Short mmCIF file of C-alpha atoms in Angstrom, two decimals:
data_model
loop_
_atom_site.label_atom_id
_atom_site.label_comp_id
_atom_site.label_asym_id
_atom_site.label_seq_id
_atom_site.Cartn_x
_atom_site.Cartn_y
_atom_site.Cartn_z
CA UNK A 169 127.39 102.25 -14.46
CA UNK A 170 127.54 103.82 -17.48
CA UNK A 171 131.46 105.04 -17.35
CA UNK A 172 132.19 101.31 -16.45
CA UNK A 173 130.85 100.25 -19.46
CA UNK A 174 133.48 101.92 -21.89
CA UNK A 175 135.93 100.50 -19.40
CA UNK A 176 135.29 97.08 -20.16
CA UNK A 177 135.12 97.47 -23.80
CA UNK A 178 138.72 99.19 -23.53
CA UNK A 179 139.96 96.23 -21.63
CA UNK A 180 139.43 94.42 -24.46
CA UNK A 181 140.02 96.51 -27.08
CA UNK A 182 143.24 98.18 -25.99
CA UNK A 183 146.08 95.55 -27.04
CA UNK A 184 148.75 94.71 -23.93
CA UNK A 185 146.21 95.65 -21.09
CA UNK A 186 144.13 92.01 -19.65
CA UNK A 187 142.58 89.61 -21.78
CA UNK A 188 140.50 86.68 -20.43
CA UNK A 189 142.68 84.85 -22.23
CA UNK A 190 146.91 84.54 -22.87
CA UNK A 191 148.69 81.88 -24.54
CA UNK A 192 146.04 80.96 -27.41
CA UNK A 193 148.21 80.90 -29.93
CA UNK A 194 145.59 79.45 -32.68
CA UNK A 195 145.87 79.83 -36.49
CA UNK A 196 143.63 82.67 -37.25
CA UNK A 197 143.72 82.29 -40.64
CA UNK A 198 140.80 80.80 -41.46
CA UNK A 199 138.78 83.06 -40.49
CA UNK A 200 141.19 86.57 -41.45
CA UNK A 201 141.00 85.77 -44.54
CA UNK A 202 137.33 85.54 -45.58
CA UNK A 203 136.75 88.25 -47.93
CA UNK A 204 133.78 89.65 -46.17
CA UNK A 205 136.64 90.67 -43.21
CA UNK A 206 139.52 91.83 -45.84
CA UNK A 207 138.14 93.85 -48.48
CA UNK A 208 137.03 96.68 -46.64
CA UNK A 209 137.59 98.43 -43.85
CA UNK A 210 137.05 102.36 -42.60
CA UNK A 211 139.95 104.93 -42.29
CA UNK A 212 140.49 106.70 -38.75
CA UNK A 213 142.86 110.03 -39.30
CA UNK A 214 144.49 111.52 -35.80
CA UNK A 215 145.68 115.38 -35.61
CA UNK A 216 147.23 115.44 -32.30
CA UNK A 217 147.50 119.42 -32.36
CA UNK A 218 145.40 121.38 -29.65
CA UNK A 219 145.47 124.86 -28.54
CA UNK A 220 145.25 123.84 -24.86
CA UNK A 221 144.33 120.86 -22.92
CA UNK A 222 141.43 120.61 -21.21
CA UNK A 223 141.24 119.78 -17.62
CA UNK A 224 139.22 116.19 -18.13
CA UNK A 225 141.34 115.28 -20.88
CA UNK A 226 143.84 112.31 -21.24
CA UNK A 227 143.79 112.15 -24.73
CA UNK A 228 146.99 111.66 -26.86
CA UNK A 229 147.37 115.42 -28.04
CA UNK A 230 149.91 118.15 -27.80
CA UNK A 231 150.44 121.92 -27.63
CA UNK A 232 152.11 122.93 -30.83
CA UNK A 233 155.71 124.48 -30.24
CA UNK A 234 155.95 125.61 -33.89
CA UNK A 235 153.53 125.32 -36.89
CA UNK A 236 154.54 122.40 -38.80
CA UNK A 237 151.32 121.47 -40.74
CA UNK A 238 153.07 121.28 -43.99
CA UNK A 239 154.75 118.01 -42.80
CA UNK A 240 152.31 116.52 -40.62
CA UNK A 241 150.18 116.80 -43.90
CA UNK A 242 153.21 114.98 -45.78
CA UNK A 243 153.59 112.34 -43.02
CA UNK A 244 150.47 111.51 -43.00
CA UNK A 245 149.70 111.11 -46.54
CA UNK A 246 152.92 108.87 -47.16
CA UNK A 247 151.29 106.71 -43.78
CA UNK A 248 148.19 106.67 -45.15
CA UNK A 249 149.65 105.26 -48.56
CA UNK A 250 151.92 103.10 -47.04
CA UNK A 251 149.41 101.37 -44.46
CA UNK A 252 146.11 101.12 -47.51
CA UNK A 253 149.10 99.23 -49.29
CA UNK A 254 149.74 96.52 -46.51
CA UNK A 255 146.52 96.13 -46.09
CA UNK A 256 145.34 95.24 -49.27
CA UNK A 257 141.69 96.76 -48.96
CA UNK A 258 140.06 97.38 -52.34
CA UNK A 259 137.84 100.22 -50.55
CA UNK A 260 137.31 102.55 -47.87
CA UNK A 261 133.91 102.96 -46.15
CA UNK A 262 134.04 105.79 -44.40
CA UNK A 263 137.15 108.53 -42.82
CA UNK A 264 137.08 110.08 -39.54
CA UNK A 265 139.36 113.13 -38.82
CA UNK A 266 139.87 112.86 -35.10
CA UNK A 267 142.19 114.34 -32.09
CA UNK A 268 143.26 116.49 -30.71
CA UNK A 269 141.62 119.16 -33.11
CA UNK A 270 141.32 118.55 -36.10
CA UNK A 271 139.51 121.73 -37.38
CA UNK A 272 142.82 123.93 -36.08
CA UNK A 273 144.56 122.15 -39.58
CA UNK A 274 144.33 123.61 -42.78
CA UNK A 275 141.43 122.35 -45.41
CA UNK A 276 143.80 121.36 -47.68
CA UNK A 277 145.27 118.96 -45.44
CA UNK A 278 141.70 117.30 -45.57
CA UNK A 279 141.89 117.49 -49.07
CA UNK A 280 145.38 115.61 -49.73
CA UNK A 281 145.17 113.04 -47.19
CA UNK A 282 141.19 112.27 -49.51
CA UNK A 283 143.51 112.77 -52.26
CA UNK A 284 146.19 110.12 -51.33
CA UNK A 285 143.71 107.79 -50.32
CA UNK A 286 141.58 107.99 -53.58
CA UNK A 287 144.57 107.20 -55.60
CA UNK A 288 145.08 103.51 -53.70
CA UNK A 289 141.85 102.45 -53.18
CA UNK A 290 138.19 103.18 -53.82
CA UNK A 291 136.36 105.84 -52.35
CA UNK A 292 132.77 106.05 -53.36
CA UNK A 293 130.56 109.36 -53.32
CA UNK A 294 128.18 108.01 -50.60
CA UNK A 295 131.19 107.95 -48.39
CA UNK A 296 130.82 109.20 -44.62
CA UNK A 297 133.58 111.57 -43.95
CA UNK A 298 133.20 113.11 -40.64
CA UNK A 299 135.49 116.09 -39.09
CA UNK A 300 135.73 116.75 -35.16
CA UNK A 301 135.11 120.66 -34.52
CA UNK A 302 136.00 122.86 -31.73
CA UNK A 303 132.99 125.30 -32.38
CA UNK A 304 135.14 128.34 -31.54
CA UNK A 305 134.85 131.30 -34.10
CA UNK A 306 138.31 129.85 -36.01
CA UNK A 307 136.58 126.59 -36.04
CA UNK A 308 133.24 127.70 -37.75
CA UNK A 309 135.05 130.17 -40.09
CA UNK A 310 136.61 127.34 -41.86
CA UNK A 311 134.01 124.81 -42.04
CA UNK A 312 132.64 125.65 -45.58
CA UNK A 313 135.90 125.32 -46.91
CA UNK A 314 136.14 121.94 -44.89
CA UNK A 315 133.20 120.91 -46.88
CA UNK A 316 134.71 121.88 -50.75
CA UNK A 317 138.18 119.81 -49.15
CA UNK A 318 135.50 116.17 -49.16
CA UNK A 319 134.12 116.45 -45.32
CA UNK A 320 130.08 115.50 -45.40
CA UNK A 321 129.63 115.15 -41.71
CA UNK A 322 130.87 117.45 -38.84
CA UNK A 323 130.99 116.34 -35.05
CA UNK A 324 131.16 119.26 -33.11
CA UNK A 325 132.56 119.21 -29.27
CA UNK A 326 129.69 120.95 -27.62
CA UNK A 327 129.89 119.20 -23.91
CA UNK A 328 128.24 122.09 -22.20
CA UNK A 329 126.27 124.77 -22.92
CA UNK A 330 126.80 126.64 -19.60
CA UNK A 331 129.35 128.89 -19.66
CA UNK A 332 130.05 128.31 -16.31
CA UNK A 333 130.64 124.60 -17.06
CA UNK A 334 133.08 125.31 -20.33
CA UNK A 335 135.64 127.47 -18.22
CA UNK A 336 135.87 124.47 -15.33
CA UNK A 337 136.40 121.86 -17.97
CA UNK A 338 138.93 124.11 -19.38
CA UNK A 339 137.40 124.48 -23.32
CA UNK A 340 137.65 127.71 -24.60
CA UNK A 341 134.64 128.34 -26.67
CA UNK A 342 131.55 129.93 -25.02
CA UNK A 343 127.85 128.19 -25.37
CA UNK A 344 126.47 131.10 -27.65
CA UNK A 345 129.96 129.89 -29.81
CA UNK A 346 128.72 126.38 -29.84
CA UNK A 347 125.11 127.06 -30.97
CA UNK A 348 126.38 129.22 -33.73
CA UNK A 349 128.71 126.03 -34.92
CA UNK A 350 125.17 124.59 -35.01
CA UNK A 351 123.84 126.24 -36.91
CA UNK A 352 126.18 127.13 -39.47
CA UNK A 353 127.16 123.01 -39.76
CA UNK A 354 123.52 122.59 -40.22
CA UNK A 355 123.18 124.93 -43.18
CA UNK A 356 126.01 122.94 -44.86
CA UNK A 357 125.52 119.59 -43.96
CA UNK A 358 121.63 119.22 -42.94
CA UNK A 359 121.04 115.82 -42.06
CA UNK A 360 124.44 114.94 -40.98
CA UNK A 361 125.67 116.99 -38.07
CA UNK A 362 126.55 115.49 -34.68
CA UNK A 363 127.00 116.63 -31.32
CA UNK A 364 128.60 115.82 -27.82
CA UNK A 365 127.64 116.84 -24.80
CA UNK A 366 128.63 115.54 -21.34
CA UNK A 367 127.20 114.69 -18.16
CA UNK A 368 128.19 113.83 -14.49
CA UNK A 369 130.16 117.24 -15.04
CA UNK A 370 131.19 119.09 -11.78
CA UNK A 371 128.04 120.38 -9.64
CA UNK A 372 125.63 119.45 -12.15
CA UNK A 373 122.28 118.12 -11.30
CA UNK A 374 119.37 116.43 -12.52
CA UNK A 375 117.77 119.05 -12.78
CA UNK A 376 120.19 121.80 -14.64
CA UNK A 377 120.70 118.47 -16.74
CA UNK A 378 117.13 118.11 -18.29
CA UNK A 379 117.07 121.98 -18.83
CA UNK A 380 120.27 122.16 -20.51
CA UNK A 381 118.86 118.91 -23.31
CA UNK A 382 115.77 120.42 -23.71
CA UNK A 383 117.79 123.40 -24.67
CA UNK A 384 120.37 121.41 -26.98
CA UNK A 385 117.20 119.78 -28.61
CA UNK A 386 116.36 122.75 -29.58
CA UNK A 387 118.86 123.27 -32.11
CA UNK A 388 120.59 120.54 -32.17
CA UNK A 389 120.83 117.80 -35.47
CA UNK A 390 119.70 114.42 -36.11
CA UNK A 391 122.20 112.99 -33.94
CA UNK A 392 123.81 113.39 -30.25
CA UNK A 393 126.21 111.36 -28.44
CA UNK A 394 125.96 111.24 -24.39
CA UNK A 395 129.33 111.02 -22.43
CA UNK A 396 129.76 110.35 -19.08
CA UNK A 397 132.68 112.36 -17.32
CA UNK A 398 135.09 109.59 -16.47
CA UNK A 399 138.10 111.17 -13.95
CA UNK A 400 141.41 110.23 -15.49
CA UNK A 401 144.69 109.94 -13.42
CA UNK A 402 146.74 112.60 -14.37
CA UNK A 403 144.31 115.39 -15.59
CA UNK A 404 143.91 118.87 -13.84
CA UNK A 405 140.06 117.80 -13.17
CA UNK A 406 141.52 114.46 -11.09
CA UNK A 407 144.00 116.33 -9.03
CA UNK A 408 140.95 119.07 -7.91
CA UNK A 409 138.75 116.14 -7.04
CA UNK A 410 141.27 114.22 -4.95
CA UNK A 411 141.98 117.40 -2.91
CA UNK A 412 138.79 117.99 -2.50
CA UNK A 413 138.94 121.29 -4.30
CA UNK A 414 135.86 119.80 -7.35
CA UNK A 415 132.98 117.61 -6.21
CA UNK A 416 131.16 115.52 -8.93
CA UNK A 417 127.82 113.97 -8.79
CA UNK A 418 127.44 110.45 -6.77
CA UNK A 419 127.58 107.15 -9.43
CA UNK A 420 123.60 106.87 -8.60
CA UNK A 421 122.91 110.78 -9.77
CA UNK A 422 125.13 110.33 -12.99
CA UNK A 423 123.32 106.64 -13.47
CA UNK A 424 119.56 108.42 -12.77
CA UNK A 425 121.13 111.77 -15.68
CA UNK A 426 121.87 109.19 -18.43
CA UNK A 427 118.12 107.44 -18.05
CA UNK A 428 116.87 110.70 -17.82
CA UNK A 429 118.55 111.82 -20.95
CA UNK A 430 117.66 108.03 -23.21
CA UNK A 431 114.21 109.01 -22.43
CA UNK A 432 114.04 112.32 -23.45
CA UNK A 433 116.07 112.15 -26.12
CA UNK A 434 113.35 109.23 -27.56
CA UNK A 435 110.70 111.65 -26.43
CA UNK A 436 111.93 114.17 -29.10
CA UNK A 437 112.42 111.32 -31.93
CA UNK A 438 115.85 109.82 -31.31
CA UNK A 439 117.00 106.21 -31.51
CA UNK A 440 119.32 104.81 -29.41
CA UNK A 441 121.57 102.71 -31.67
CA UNK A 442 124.49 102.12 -28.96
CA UNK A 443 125.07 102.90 -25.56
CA UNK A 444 126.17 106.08 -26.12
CA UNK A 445 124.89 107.24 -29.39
CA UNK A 446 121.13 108.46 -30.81
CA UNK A 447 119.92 109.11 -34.23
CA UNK A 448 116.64 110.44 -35.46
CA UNK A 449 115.67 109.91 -39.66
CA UNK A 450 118.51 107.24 -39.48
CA UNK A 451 121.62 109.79 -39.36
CA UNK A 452 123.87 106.80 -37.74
CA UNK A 453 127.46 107.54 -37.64
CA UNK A 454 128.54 104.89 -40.34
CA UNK A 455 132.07 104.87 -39.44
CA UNK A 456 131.23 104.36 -35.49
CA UNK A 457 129.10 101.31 -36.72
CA UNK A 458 132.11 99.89 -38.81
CA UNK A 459 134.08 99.40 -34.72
CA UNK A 460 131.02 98.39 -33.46
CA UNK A 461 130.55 95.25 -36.21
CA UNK A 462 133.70 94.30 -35.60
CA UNK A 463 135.14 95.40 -38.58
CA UNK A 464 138.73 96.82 -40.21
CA UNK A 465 139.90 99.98 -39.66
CA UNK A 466 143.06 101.21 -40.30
CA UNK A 467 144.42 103.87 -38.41
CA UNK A 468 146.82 106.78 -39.41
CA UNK A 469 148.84 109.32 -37.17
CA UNK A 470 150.52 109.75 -33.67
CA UNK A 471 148.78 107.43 -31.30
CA UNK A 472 146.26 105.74 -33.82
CA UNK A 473 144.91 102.50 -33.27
CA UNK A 474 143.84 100.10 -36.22
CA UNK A 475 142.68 96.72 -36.71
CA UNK A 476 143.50 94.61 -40.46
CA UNK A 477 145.24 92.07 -41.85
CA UNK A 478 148.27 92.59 -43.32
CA UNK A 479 147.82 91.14 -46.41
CA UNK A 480 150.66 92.98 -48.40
CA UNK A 481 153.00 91.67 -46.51
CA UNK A 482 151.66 88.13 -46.68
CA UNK A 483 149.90 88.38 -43.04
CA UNK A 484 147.20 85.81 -42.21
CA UNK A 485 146.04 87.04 -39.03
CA UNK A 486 144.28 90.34 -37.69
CA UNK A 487 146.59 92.88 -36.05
CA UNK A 488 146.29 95.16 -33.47
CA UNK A 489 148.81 98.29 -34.16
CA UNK A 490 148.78 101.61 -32.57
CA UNK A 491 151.27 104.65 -33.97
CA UNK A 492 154.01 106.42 -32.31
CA UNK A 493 152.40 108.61 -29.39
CA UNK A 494 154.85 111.46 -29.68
CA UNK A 495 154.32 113.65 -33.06
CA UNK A 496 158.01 114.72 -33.77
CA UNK A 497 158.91 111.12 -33.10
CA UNK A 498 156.04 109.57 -35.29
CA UNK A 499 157.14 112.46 -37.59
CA UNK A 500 160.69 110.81 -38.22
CA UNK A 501 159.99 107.17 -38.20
CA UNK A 502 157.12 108.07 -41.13
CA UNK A 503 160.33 109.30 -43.18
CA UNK A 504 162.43 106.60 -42.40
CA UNK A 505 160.12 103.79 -43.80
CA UNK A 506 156.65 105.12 -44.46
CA UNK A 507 155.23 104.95 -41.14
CA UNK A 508 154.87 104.89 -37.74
CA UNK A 509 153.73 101.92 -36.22
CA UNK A 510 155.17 101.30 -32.77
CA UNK A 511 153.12 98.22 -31.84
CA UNK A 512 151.91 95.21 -33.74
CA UNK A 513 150.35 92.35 -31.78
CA UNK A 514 148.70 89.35 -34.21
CA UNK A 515 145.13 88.78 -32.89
CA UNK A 516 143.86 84.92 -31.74
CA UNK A 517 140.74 83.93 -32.67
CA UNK A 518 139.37 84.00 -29.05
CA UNK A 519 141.16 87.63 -28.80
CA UNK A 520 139.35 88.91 -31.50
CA UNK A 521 135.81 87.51 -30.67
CA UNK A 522 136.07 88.91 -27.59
CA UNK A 523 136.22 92.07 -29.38
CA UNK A 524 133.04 91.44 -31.32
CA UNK A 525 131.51 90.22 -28.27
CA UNK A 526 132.34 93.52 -26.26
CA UNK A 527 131.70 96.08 -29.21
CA UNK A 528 128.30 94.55 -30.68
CA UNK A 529 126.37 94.47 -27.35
CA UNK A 530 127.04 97.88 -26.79
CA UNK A 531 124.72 98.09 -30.08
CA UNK A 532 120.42 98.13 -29.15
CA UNK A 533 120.91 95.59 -31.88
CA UNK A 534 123.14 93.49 -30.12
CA UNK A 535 124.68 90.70 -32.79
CA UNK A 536 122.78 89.00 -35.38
CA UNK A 537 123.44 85.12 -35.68
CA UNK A 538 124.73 85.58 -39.25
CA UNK A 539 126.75 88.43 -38.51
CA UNK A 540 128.68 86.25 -35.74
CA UNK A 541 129.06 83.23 -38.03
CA UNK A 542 131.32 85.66 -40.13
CA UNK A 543 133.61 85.27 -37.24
CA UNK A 544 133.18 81.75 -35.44
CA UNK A 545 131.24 79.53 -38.15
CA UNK A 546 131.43 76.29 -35.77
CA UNK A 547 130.19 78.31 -32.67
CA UNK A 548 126.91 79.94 -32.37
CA UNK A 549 125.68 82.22 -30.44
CA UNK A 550 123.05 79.74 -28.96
CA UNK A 551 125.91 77.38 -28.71
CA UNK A 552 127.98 79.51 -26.12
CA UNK A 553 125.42 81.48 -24.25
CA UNK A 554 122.49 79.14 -24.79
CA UNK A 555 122.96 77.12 -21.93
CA UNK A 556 124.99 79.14 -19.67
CA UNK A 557 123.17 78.96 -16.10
CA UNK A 558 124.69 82.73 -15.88
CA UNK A 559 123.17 84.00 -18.91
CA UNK A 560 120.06 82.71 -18.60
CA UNK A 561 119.87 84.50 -14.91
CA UNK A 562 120.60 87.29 -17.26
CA UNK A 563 117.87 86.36 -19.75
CA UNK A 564 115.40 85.34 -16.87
CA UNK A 565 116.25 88.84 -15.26
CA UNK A 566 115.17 90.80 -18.60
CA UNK A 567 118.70 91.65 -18.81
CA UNK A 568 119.40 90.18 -22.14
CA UNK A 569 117.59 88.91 -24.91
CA UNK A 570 118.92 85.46 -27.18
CA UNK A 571 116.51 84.73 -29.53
CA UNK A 572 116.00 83.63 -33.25
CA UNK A 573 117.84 87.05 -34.37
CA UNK A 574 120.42 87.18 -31.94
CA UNK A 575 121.74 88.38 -28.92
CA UNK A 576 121.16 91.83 -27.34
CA UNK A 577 120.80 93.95 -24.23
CA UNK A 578 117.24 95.00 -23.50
CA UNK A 579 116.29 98.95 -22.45
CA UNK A 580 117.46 98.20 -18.92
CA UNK A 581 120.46 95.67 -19.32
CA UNK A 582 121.88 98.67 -21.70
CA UNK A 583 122.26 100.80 -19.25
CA UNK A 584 124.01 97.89 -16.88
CA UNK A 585 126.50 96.76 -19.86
CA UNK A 586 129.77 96.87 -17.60
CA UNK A 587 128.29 94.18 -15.13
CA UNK A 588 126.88 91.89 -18.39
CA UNK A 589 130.04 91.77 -20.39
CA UNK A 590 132.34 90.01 -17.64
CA UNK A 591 129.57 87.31 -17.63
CA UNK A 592 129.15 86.67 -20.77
CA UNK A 593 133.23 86.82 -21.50
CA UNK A 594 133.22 84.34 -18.88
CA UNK A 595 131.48 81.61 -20.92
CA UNK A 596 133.03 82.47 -24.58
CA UNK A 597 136.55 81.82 -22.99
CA UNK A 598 135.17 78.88 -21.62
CA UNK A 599 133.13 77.11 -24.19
CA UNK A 600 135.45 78.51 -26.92
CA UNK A 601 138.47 76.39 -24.56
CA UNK A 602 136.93 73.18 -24.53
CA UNK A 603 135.34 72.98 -27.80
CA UNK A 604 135.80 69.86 -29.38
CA UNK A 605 138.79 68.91 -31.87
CA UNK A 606 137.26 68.65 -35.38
CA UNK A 607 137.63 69.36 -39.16
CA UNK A 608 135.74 72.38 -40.17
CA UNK A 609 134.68 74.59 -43.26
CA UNK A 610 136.68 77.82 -43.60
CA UNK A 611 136.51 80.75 -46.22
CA UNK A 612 139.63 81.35 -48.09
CA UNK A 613 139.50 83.77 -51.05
CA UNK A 614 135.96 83.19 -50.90
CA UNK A 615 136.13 79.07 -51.55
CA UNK A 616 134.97 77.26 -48.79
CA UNK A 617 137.19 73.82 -47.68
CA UNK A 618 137.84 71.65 -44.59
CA UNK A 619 140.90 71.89 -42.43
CA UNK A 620 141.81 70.97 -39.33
CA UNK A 621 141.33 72.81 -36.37
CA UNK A 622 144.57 73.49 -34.73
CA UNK A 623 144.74 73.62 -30.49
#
């Protein structure tokens, strides 16, 4: 159900792993280039530093053998530089401080990296800058000088708030920890706090599940974001279920927690916005929003993904690069030639509206009509889904909605996303392949002309 549904979105989001599609070799530029795509785009920032791993996590982070902040900060204001330079953006939207953990750095690193990236591009006042937190004591000690280093927004790692819970999963803050991160992010950013918490977790119920959210509502902000506990090869928490040592709840008992939880969540005010996100007084996460729209982001330090065009360097077509995994490596290749890109793999057109597809419909929203012209002018979404004998089972079902503002997921087909997506993949592939050969109108430097459509 729900776990399945990030799953597909990281198929096609996650360059080198299966695409409907290989060999589509199209000239993207036509549509890279239209300044609504290139002028922008949102900045994601990676610490890979954590005290200790937790036992559900796959993440790309690392125990720290020595403390080498002082050039991590360095690396990763030179990458920062060098990467706003080949992309060519004239502003950043929003910054996201991710990990790993990013509250174990100093402040000041916060406040160099805003630095360096203030000095290339704009950065207006109204920008969202959010900061992951560990709410341990360290982490809430530091987060009013986070605040005077440019952060406006905190997201704060709750997952549990039984202590019982936090020791299996391996985190090493305690729940009364957590509600004291609260409540001190709160005081200093009211309005703008977020919190995670996580479900299908080892021996939980139903039951201890609506208990502990009525609890976390409680306290809690103007926004949450629901996770489902996916198993990951590799992780302490997969080994103890495949020996039998950990049981977790059944698929249908994790599927009936995250209805459970939309519904009281709305009961106490909240939107749902995305399939795993709810706001109340419209405190989105603005940077979230820009990956969900299909929009550039650039990404900066070991293991980072990003998504622009190159346009420094004379590129034409969207990119998919990720950073060097390892830190000490990424560390070295930054001081060789400014950063640490490992992987760069130019986007198709059918490549990269499959990733629109798969990131707007995880949106209540869905995609707008005009927002998907941005990216396929001569296809609409009425075009490709309109007459689909599949879809309309879907829209027949109450599954999904196509209409005169767009295409979405209703309540239900939301929370069956993963078994909607391969459909409607399916019939963009297919109607995208046998479109017709014709001249078209592009956007290039915001003139519009005709071209040819190359095959």
């Amino acid at each position: 159900m729900f776990k399945l549904t990030c799953r597909a979105a990281g198929r096609v989001l996650s360059p080198g792993l299966r695409c409907f599609s290989r060999g589509v070799t199209e000239d993207a530029s036509e549509w890279a280039q239209s300044p609504h795509l290139t002028e922008q785009a949102s900045l994601y920032v990676h610490w890979p530093y954590c005290l200790r791993r937790c036992s559900y996590c796959n993440f790309n982070k690392y125990i720290p053998k020595k403390n080498n902040d002082h050039i991590m900060t360095k690396c990763l204001q030179w990458e920062t530089d060098t990467l706003l330079q080949l992309s060519q953006v004239a502003c950043i939207t929003s910054v996201f401080f991710g990990g790993g953990t990013p509250s174990l750095t100093h402040p000041s690193t916060i406040a160099a990296i805003l630095e360096t990236l203030s000095k290339r591009v704009r950065l207006s006042d109204e920008a969202e800058i959010t900061l992951e937190v560990n709410p341990t004591p360290s982490g809430m000690s530091k987060l009013d000088d986070f605040v005077r280093a440019g952060v406006n927004r905190f997201s704060i790692g709750i997952q549990s708030l039984q202590d019982e819970d936090l020791k299996s999963l391996g985190r090493d803050h305690s729940s009364q920890e957590a509600l004291k991160t609260i409540e001190e992010a709160r005081r200093l950013c009211p309005g703008r706090v977020s919190v995670d918490v996580m479900f299908g977790r080892p021996k939980q119920t139903v039951e201890s599940w609506e208990k502990e959210l009525s609890e976390l509502l409680r306290v809690c902000d103007d926004h949450v974001s629901l996770y489902q506990l996916t198993l990951e090869r590799g992780t302490q928490l997969f080994k103890q279920v495949q020996c039998g040592e950990v049981t977790v709840p059944a698929e249908d008992v994790t599927a009936e927690m995250y209805q459970c939880a939309r519904k009281t969540l709305q009961q106490h005010g909240f939107l749902q916005y995305e399939v795993s996100n709810f706001a109340r007084h419209n405190s989105v996460s603005h940077h979230n929003m820009s990956y969900w729209r299909g929009k550039q982001y650039i990404g900066v330090g070991p293991g980072a993904h990003g998504r622009f065009v190159p346009l420094g360097e004379g590129g034409v077509f969207r990119e998919a690069r990720t950073q060097t995994l390892e830190p000490d490596v990424w560390i070295r290749e930054v001081q060789q030639r400014g950063h640490g890109t490992r992987r760069r793999i130019q986007l198709s057109h059918l490549e990269l509206l499959q990733e629109v597809l798969v990131m707007g419909m995880r949106m209540t929203r869905g995609i707008s009509h005009k927002h998907w012209e941005l990216f396929s002018p001569e296809m609409g979404l009425h075009d490709i889904f309109g007459a689909s004998m599949d879809d309309q089972e879907l829209v027949q079902s109450g599954q999904l909605i196509l209409d005169d503002r767009g295409l979405c997921c209703s309540w239900d087909g939301l929370a069956l996303l993963d078994s909607i997506l391969p459909t409607l993949l399916v019939e963009l592939e297919r109607h995208f392949l046998q479109r017709p050969h014709r001249d078209h109108s592009v956007f290039t430097d915001g003139q519009t002309k005709t071209t040819s459509s190359p095959q």
